Coordinates of C-alpha atoms and ligand atoms in Angstrom, one line a residue:
M223 CA 103.2 61.0 82.2
P224 CA 99.8 62.2 80.9
Q225 CA 98.5 58.7 81.3
A226 CA 99.3 58.8 85.0
T227 CA 97.1 61.9 85.5
A228 CA 94.4 60.5 83.3
I229 CA 93.8 57.6 85.8
Q230 CA 93.2 59.9 88.7
V231 CA 90.9 62.2 86.8
P232 CA 87.2 61.4 87.3
K233 CA 85.8 60.0 84.1
Q234 CA 83.2 62.7 83.5
R235 CA 85.8 65.6 83.3
Q236 CA 86.6 66.2 79.7
R237 CA 90.2 66.8 78.7
A238 CA 90.4 69.9 76.6
L239 CA 92.9 71.4 74.2
L240 CA 92.7 75.2 73.6
V241 CA 93.5 76.7 70.3
G242 CA 94.3 80.4 69.7
V243 CA 95.1 82.0 66.4
F244 CA 97.2 85.1 66.5
V245 CA 96.4 87.2 63.5
D246 CA 99.2 89.6 62.6
G247 CA 98.2 93.2 63.4
A248 CA 94.7 92.2 64.7
T249 CA 95.5 91.9 68.4
A250 CA 98.3 92.8 70.7
K251 CA 100.4 89.9 71.9
D252 CA 99.5 90.3 75.6
E253 CA 95.8 90.7 74.8
F254 CA 96.0 87.5 72.9
E255 CA 97.6 85.6 75.9
A256 CA 95.1 87.1 78.3
S257 CA 92.2 86.0 76.2
L258 CA 93.6 82.4 76.2
D259 CA 94.1 82.6 80.0
E260 CA 90.5 83.6 80.3
L261 CA 89.4 80.8 78.0
E262 CA 91.2 78.4 80.3
A263 CA 89.3 79.8 83.3
L264 CA 86.1 79.4 81.4
A265 CA 86.9 75.8 80.4
D266 CA 87.7 75.1 84.1
T267 CA 84.4 76.7 85.1
A268 CA 82.6 74.4 82.6
G269 CA 84.2 71.4 84.3
A270 CA 86.9 70.5 81.7
I271 CA 90.6 70.0 82.3
V272 CA 92.8 72.0 80.1
V273 CA 95.7 69.8 79.0
G274 CA 97.4 72.1 76.6
R275 CA 97.3 75.0 74.2
V276 CA 98.0 75.2 70.5
V277 CA 98.9 78.6 69.2
Q278 CA 99.1 79.6 65.5
R279 CA 100.3 82.8 64.0
R280 CA 98.6 83.6 60.7
R281 CA 98.4 86.5 58.3
E282 CA 94.7 85.8 57.9
I283 CA 92.0 83.3 58.9
D284 CA 91.7 80.2 56.8
P285 CA 88.1 80.1 55.5
A286 CA 87.7 76.4 55.6
F287 CA 89.6 75.4 58.8
F288 CA 90.2 78.7 60.6
V289 CA 93.7 77.4 61.2
G290 CA 95.4 75.9 58.1
R291 CA 94.7 72.4 57.0
G292 CA 98.2 71.3 58.1
K293 CA 97.7 72.8 61.5
A294 CA 94.3 71.0 61.9
E295 CA 96.2 67.8 61.2
Q296 CA 98.7 68.6 63.9
I297 CA 95.9 69.3 66.3
A298 CA 94.5 65.9 65.5
E299 CA 97.9 64.2 66.3
E300 CA 98.1 66.2 69.5
C301 CA 94.6 65.1 70.5
D302 CA 95.6 61.4 70.0
R303 CA 98.8 61.9 71.9
S304 CA 97.3 63.6 74.9
N305 CA 94.0 61.8 75.0
I306 CA 91.9 64.9 74.3
D307 CA 88.1 64.8 74.3
L308 CA 87.4 68.4 73.3
V309 CA 89.0 71.1 71.3
I310 CA 88.1 74.7 72.2
F311 CA 88.8 77.6 69.9
D312 CA 89.2 81.1 71.4
H313 CA 87.3 82.5 68.4
E314 CA 83.9 82.3 66.8
L315 CA 83.9 79.5 64.3
S316 CA 81.6 79.5 61.3
P317 CA 79.3 76.3 61.2
A318 CA 81.3 75.1 58.2
Q319 CA 84.7 75.6 59.9
A320 CA 83.5 73.7 63.0
R321 CA 82.3 70.9 60.7
N322 CA 85.5 70.7 58.7
L323 CA 87.6 70.8 61.8
E324 CA 85.7 68.0 63.5
Q325 CA 86.2 65.8 60.4
V326 CA 89.9 66.2 60.6
V327 CA 90.3 66.2 64.4
K328 CA 87.7 63.5 65.0
R329 CA 86.6 65.1 68.2
R330 CA 84.1 67.7 69.3
V331 CA 85.3 71.2 68.4
I332 CA 83.6 74.1 70.0
D333 CA 84.2 77.9 70.2
R334 CA 84.3 80.4 72.9
T335 CA 80.6 81.2 72.5
E336 CA 79.5 77.6 72.8
L337 CA 81.6 77.3 76.0
I338 CA 80.0 80.3 77.6
L339 CA 76.6 79.1 76.6
D340 CA 77.4 75.8 78.2
I341 CA 78.4 77.5 81.4
F342 CA 75.2 79.6 81.5
A343 CA 73.1 76.5 80.9
R344 CA 74.7 74.8 83.9
R345 CA 74.3 77.9 86.1
A346 CA 70.8 79.0 85.3
R347 CA 68.6 78.6 88.4
T348 CA 65.3 80.4 87.9
K349 CA 62.8 79.7 85.2
Q350 CA 63.6 83.0 83.6
A351 CA 67.3 82.3 83.4
K352 CA 66.7 78.8 82.1
L353 CA 64.5 80.0 79.3
Q354 CA 66.9 82.8 78.4
V355 CA 69.8 80.3 78.2
E356 CA 67.8 77.8 76.2
L357 CA 66.7 80.4 73.7
A358 CA 70.3 81.7 73.3
R359 CA 71.5 78.2 72.7
L360 CA 68.9 77.4 70.1
E361 CA 69.6 80.5 68.2
Y362 CA 73.3 79.7 68.2
E363 CA 72.7 76.1 67.2
L364 CA 70.2 76.7 64.4
P365 CA 72.7 77.5 61.7
R366 CA 74.8 74.6 62.9
L367 CA 72.0 72.1 63.0
R368 CA 73.6 70.0 60.2
H369 CA 76.2 68.9 62.6
M370 CA 74.8 69.5 65.9
W371 CA 76.2 67.7 68.9
T372 CA 74.1 66.9 71.9
H373 CA 74.9 69.4 74.6
L374 CA 78.1 69.2 76.6
S375 CA 76.4 68.8 79.9
R376 CA 74.4 65.8 78.6
T377 CA 77.4 64.1 77.0
E378 CA 79.9 64.2 79.8
G379 CA 82.4 61.5 79.3
A380 CA 81.0 60.4 76.0
P381 CA 82.8 62.3 73.3
G382 CA 82.9 61.0 69.8
V383 CA 81.8 61.9 66.3
R384 CA 78.2 61.6 65.4
G385 CA 77.1 60.9 61.9
G386 CA 75.3 63.6 60.0
P387 CA 71.5 63.3 59.8
G388 CA 69.8 62.9 56.5
E389 CA 68.3 65.9 54.7
Q390 CA 64.8 65.1 55.7
Q391 CA 65.7 64.7 59.3
L392 CA 67.5 68.0 59.1
E393 CA 64.4 69.8 57.8
L394 CA 62.4 68.3 60.6
D395 CA 65.0 69.3 63.2
R396 CA 65.0 72.9 61.8
R397 CA 61.3 73.2 61.9
R398 CA 61.2 71.8 65.4
A399 CA 63.9 74.4 66.4
Y400 CA 61.9 77.3 64.9
R401 CA 58.8 76.2 66.7
K402 CA 60.7 75.8 70.0
I403 CA 62.3 79.3 69.6
A404 CA 58.9 80.8 69.0
E405 CA 57.5 79.0 72.1
L406 CA 60.4 80.1 74.3
Q407 CA 60.1 83.7 73.1
R408 CA 56.4 83.6 74.0
Q409 CA 57.1 82.3 77.5
L410 CA 59.9 84.8 78.0
R411 CA 57.7 87.7 76.9
E412 CA 55.2 86.6 79.6
I413 CA 57.9 86.5 82.3
N414 CA 59.5 89.7 81.0
K415 CA 56.2 91.5 81.3
R416 CA 55.9 90.4 84.9
V417 CA 59.5 91.5 85.6
E418 CA 59.0 94.9 84.0
L419 CA 55.9 95.3 86.1
R420 CA 57.7 94.4 89.2
I421 CA 60.5 96.8 88.4
Q422 CA 58.0 99.6 87.7
R423 CA 56.0 99.0 90.8
R424 CA 59.1 99.6 92.9
M425 CA 60.1 102.6 90.8
D426 CA 59.6 104.8 93.9
L427 CA 62.4 102.8 95.6
F428 CA 65.9 103.9 94.8
T429 CA 67.7 101.0 93.0
V430 CA 71.4 100.4 93.0
A431 CA 72.8 97.8 90.6
L432 CA 76.1 96.1 90.9
V433 CA 77.8 95.7 87.6
G434 CA 81.3 94.5 86.6
Y435 CA 83.4 91.9 85.0
T436 CA 82.8 88.4 86.1
N437 CA 84.6 87.2 89.3
V438 CA 85.5 90.7 90.5
G439 CA 83.5 90.2 93.8
K440 CA 80.0 91.6 93.1
S441 CA 78.2 88.9 95.0
T442 CA 80.6 89.0 97.9
L443 CA 80.1 92.8 98.0
M444 CA 76.3 92.4 97.9
N445 CA 76.6 90.0 100.9
A446 CA 78.9 92.2 102.8
L447 CA 76.6 95.2 102.3
T448 CA 73.3 93.5 103.1
K449 CA 74.3 90.2 104.7
A450 CA 72.2 88.6 101.9
G451 CA 73.7 85.2 101.7
V452 CA 74.1 85.3 97.9
Y453 CA 76.0 82.5 96.3
V454 CA 79.7 83.3 95.9
E455 CA 82.2 81.1 94.1
D456 CA 85.6 81.5 92.6
K457 CA 84.2 80.6 89.2
L458 CA 83.2 82.7 86.3
F459 CA 79.5 83.4 86.2
A460 CA 78.4 82.1 89.6
T461 CA 75.4 84.5 89.4
L462 CA 73.0 84.5 86.5
D463 CA 69.8 85.6 88.1
A464 CA 69.5 89.1 89.3
T465 CA 69.1 89.1 93.1
T466 CA 67.7 92.1 94.9
R467 CA 68.0 92.9 98.6
V468 CA 67.2 95.9 100.8
L469 CA 70.1 98.0 102.0
V470 CA 69.5 100.4 104.8
L471 CA 71.6 103.5 104.8
K472 CA 72.8 105.5 107.8
H473 CA 69.9 107.8 108.0
G474 CA 67.4 105.0 107.7
Q475 CA 66.9 105.4 103.9
K476 CA 66.0 102.1 102.3
V477 CA 67.5 101.4 98.9
L478 CA 67.4 98.3 96.8
L479 CA 70.7 96.6 95.9
T480 CA 70.7 94.3 92.8
D481 CA 73.4 91.8 92.0
T482 CA 73.7 91.0 88.3
V483 CA 75.4 88.6 86.0
G484 CA 79.0 89.6 85.3
F485 CA 80.1 90.8 81.9
I486 CA 82.9 89.3 79.9
N487 CA 84.9 90.1 76.9
K488 CA 83.3 88.7 73.7
L489 CA 80.0 87.9 75.5
P490 CA 78.0 86.1 72.9
P491 CA 75.4 88.4 71.3
Q492 CA 72.7 85.7 71.6
L493 CA 73.2 85.9 75.4
I494 CA 72.9 89.7 75.5
A495 CA 69.7 89.5 73.6
S496 CA 68.1 86.8 75.7
F497 CA 69.2 88.2 79.0
H498 CA 67.4 91.4 78.1
A499 CA 65.1 91.2 81.1
T500 CA 67.9 90.5 83.6
L501 CA 69.7 93.5 82.2
A502 CA 66.6 95.6 82.6
E503 CA 67.6 95.7 86.3
V504 CA 70.7 97.6 85.2
R505 CA 68.8 99.9 82.8
Y506 CA 66.2 100.9 85.4
A507 CA 68.7 101.4 88.2
D508 CA 69.2 104.9 89.7
L509 CA 72.8 104.3 90.5
L510 CA 75.4 101.8 89.3
L511 CA 78.3 100.4 91.4
H512 CA 80.9 99.4 88.8
V513 CA 83.0 96.9 90.7
A514 CA 86.5 96.0 89.5
D515 CA 89.1 93.6 90.8
V516 CA 92.0 95.9 91.7
T517 CA 94.4 92.9 91.8
H518 CA 93.6 91.7 88.3
P519 CA 96.4 92.3 85.8
R520 CA 93.9 93.2 83.1
M521 CA 91.7 95.4 85.2
E522 CA 91.7 98.4 82.9
E523 CA 90.7 96.3 80.0
Q524 CA 87.9 94.7 82.0
V525 CA 86.7 98.1 83.0
R526 CA 86.5 99.1 79.3
V527 CA 84.6 95.9 78.4
V528 CA 82.1 96.7 81.1
E529 CA 81.7 100.3 79.9
Q530 CA 81.2 99.1 76.3
T531 CA 78.6 96.5 77.5
L532 CA 76.7 99.2 79.4
I533 CA 76.5 101.2 76.1
D534 CA 75.4 98.1 74.2
I535 CA 72.5 97.4 76.6
G536 CA 71.4 101.1 76.7
A537 CA 72.5 101.8 80.3
S538 CA 75.4 104.2 79.8
G539 CA 75.6 107.6 81.2
K540 CA 74.0 106.6 84.6
P541 CA 75.3 108.0 87.8
T542 CA 78.1 105.5 88.7
I543 CA 80.4 104.9 91.6
M544 CA 83.6 103.1 90.6
V545 CA 84.4 100.5 93.3
L546 CA 87.9 98.9 93.3
N547 CA 87.5 95.6 95.2
K548 CA 89.9 93.2 96.9
S549 CA 92.0 95.9 98.4
D550 CA 93.1 93.4 101.1
L551 CA 95.4 91.9 98.3
L552 CA 96.9 95.2 97.3
P553 CA 100.6 95.4 98.1
P554 CA 101.3 98.1 100.7
E555 CA 103.6 100.1 98.3
V556 CA 100.7 100.8 95.9
D557 CA 99.7 104.4 96.0
R558 CA 96.0 104.2 96.8
E559 CA 95.4 107.9 96.3
A560 CA 96.8 107.8 92.8
L561 CA 94.7 104.7 92.1
R562 CA 91.6 106.3 93.3
K563 CA 92.2 109.4 91.1
R564 CA 93.0 107.3 88.0
F565 CA 89.6 105.6 88.3
C566 CA 87.2 108.5 88.6
D567 CA 87.4 109.0 92.3
A568 CA 86.9 105.3 93.0
C569 CA 86.0 103.8 96.3
I570 CA 88.7 101.3 97.3
V571 CA 87.2 98.4 99.3
S572 CA 87.5 94.9 100.4
A573 CA 84.3 92.9 100.4
L574 CA 86.2 90.3 102.4
T575 CA 87.6 92.3 105.3
G576 CA 85.0 95.2 105.1
E577 CA 87.6 97.9 104.5
G578 CA 86.1 100.9 102.8
L579 CA 82.5 99.7 103.0
E580 CA 81.4 102.5 105.3
E581 CA 82.7 105.0 102.9
L582 CA 81.0 103.2 100.1
K583 CA 77.7 103.4 101.9
E584 CA 78.2 107.1 102.5
R585 CA 78.8 107.6 98.8
I586 CA 75.6 105.7 98.0
E587 CA 73.8 107.8 100.5
A588 CA 75.2 111.0 99.1
E589 CA 74.0 110.0 95.6
Y590 CA 70.6 109.0 97.0
R591 CA 70.3 112.4 98.6
R592 CA 71.4 114.2 95.5
Q593 CA 68.7 112.5 93.4
R594 CA 65.9 112.1 95.9
Q595 CA 66.2 114.2 99.0
T596 CA 66.6 117.8 99.9
G597 CA 67.9 119.6 102.9
A598 CA 65.3 121.7 104.8
E599 CA 64.8 123.7 107.9
A600 CA 61.5 123.3 109.7
I601 CA 60.4 125.8 112.2
L602 CA 57.4 124.4 114.1
P603 CA 55.4 125.8 117.1
L604 CA 55.6 123.2 119.9
S605 CA 51.8 123.3 120.0
C606 CA 51.6 121.6 116.5
G607 CA 52.2 118.1 117.9
W608 CA 50.7 116.2 115.0
L609 CA 52.9 118.1 112.5
I610 CA 56.1 117.4 114.6
R611 CA 55.1 113.7 114.7
W612 CA 54.7 113.7 111.0
V613 CA 58.1 115.1 110.5
Y614 CA 59.8 112.5 112.7
E615 CA 58.0 109.8 110.8
H616 CA 58.8 111.1 107.3
A617 CA 62.1 112.8 107.4
S618 CA 65.6 112.2 108.8
V619 CA 66.2 114.8 111.6
L620 CA 69.9 115.8 111.5
S621 CA 69.7 118.3 114.4
E622 CA 67.1 120.2 116.5
E623 CA 66.8 122.9 119.1
V624 CA 64.0 124.6 121.0
S625 CA 63.7 128.3 121.6
D626 CA 60.8 130.6 122.3
G627 CA 58.2 127.8 122.0
L628 CA 59.6 127.0 118.5
L629 CA 61.2 123.7 117.5
R630 CA 63.9 124.3 114.8
M631 CA 64.8 121.1 112.9
N632 CA 67.4 120.5 110.3
L633 CA 66.0 117.8 108.0
L634 CA 66.8 115.5 105.1
I635 CA 63.5 114.8 103.3
E636 CA 62.3 113.2 100.1
K637 CA 61.7 115.9 97.5
P638 CA 58.0 115.2 97.0
L639 CA 57.5 115.0 100.8
A640 CA 59.2 118.4 101.2
A641 CA 56.6 120.0 98.9
K642 CA 53.8 118.3 100.9
L643 CA 55.2 119.4 104.2
Q644 CA 55.6 123.0 103.0
S645 CA 51.9 123.2 102.1
M646 CA 50.9 121.5 105.4
C647 CA 52.8 124.2 107.3
E648 CA 51.2 127.0 105.3
D649 CA 47.7 125.6 105.6
S650 CA 47.3 124.0 108.9
C651 CA 49.6 125.4 111.6
D652 CA 50.0 129.0 112.6
G653 CA 53.6 130.1 112.5
A654 CA 55.0 126.8 111.0
R655 CA 57.5 127.3 108.2
L656 CA 59.6 125.1 106.0
I657 CA 62.6 126.5 104.3
I658 CA 63.9 124.2 101.5
K659 CA 67.6 124.4 101.1
G660 CA 68.0 122.3 97.9
Ligands
GDP1663 P1 81.3 88.0 91.1 O1 81.4 87.0 89.9 O2 81.7 89.4 90.7 O3 79.9 88.0 91.7 O4 82.4 87.5 92.2 P2 82.1 86.7 93.5 O5 81.5 87.6 94.6 O6 81.5 85.4 93.2 O7 83.7 86.5 94.0 C1 84.7 85.9 93.2 C2 85.8 85.5 94.0 O8 86.5 86.6 94.5 C3 85.4 84.7 95.2 O9 86.4 83.6 95.4 C4 85.5 85.6 96.4 O10 85.8 85.0 97.6 C5 86.7 86.5 96.0 N1 86.5 87.9 96.6 C6 85.5 88.7 96.5 N2 85.7 89.9 97.2 C7 87.0 89.8 97.6 C8 87.9 90.6 98.4 O11 87.5 91.8 98.8 N3 89.1 90.2 98.7 C9 89.5 89.0 98.3 N4 90.8 88.6 98.6 N5 88.8 88.1 97.6 C10 87.5 88.5 97.2
MG1664 MG1 78.2 86.9 91.2

């Protein structure tokens, strides 16, 4: 039967076998399964077809083959039987383990990190993202140079074992890699400097960053809130480059909304390091929207991974609104109030149908006000026309009334502007007053 499917499959899609090792006491059973499911989704995103899974239970990892030698031979047989091009381990393999496994299995053997690096390489769009991915890949490959494969995206449909290069060649390759890494780091520093400058220049603008596990609907939410036309796909890591758009709130306040790359469990450290600049968007943000997929069976774990990643990149402790997305898929019997309470007073929304988005915008506005604005009451003589015009231009007027030649206005105003208006009232217009309410 597998032969029949193989004929219909386009030649360039590699047939992959997943391998997971369940170490006694190290992980919970369902966590182990979920990790393999995620690996399958990652393989699919990378364009491979997952043909099967091999699972082994061990007391400890085999230093030479990760799985035992016998199991490696079984994997080799399974590869022959099912016409496998590529074996993907759900664990980080040491360079030696990968090499030993490839010798037995006679196929390309990669680990989770390499798979994720491959996806990032395919998805990078901007110069910055491309440099970041290339750097991460070189750093990953350097210790593995002895047995390096040309990259997945360049060898589509052409799997096979490559002979090891001679020692001299290896030294040359290593030196070339070091030089290339230094060059990439230099280029990235240049770009990062520009990015930091850009971020600093707009410091006066309130910035909201969307963070969350991959595929929870961040880009869709960004589109729904700003009609931005950001690329959305049911694939892991559709967005690698931070995209920023203006979001206008109800009282005319303009804030910046930034979409970011999604986080994932066991995100390769090389990637975190090289995506430093992209993640700067998150570090500098005034408010985070932590988006979660409320229909995902592992939502709580994904939320924890995101929180840990935020700590790792130095962005924890920021004001955060928890957003539970995809509410359109919630069964009616689910108690939304309980859900909301369980996740820090979360906002329950559907980026697809628009449910809850108004409330979310109000919550963003409330946070904006708390950080940046103050309530105030201005009492201005109607004769101070220029001052009244200034107030209309620089503040949101919530209500107003006229009595005895005085205009009384309830305002929302930026904190620095409130101080300015106060001194303008005192200095330049008889009888004008501003009472700041805090
Ligand atoms: P990201 O990786 O977090 O940016 O996720 P995307 O915005 O790319 O969306 C991932 C998938 O979830 C896409 O197939 C979206 O159409 C889908 N999606 C996003 N928001 C919703 C929602 O509110 N309801 C439903 N049913 N699907 C959604
Ligand atoms: Mg996205």
